[in-house]
XYZ file of C-alpha atoms in Angstrom:
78
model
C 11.518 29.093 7.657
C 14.177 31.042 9.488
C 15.969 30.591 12.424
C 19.115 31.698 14.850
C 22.135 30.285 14.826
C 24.461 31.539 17.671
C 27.671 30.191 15.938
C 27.384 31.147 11.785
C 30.816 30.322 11.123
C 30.334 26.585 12.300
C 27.204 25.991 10.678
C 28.711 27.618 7.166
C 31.385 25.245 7.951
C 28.836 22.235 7.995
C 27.469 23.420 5.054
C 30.257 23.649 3.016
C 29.717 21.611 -0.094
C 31.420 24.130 -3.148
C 28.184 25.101 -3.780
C 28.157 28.160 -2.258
C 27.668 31.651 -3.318
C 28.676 35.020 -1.476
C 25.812 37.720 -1.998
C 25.916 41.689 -0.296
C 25.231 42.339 3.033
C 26.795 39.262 4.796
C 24.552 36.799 2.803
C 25.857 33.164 2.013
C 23.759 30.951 -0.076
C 24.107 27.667 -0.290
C 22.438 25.213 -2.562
C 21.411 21.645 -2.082
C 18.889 19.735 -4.814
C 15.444 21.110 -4.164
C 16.785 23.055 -1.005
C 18.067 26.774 -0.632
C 19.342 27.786 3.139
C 20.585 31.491 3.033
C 22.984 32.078 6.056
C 23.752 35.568 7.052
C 26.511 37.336 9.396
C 23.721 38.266 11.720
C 23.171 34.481 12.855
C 20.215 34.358 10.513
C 19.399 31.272 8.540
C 16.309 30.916 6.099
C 15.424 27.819 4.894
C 13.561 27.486 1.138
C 13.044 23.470 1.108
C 11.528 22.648 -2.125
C 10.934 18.734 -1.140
C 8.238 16.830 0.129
C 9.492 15.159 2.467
C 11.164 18.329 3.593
C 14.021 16.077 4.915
C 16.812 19.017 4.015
C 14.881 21.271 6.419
C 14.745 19.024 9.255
C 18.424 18.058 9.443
C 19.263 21.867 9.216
C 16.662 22.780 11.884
C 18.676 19.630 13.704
C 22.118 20.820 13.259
C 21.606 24.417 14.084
C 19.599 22.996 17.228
C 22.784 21.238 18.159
C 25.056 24.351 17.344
C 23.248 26.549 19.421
C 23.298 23.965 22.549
C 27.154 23.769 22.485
C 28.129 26.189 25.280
C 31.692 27.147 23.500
C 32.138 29.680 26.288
C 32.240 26.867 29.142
C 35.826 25.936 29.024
C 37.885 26.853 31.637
C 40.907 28.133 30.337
C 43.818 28.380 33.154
């Protein structure tokens, strides 16, 4: 499954659990039990949900969802 995420940094952020492992070319894996979500600098995120309720999947798809609607660039700064 892959996806977008317009803000990497905060969704590495979210994902932070010290499970992590830096791989070349801007490639972050992280690992979760049965679930693999590779985040790269590019905004990319790739899912590998080995569940069956694929429960991991859906809160990722969620949170990036929720990342993405953020409009960071809205505040008015005076």
């Amino acid at each position: 499954m892959g996806l977008q995420c317009n803000n990497i940094e905060a969704l590495r952020v979210a994902l932070k659990n010290g499970c992590e492992e830096e791989k070349p070319n801007g490639q972050i894996k992280h690992q979760f039990e049965n679930c693999v979500i590779n985040t790269y600098d590019t905004g990319s995120v790739v899912i590998q949900d080995n569940s069956k309720d694929k429960n991991i999947e859906q809160q990722i798809k969620n949170l990036v969802q929720s990342i993405n609607d953020l409009n960071i660039n809205s505040c008015d700064k005076k």
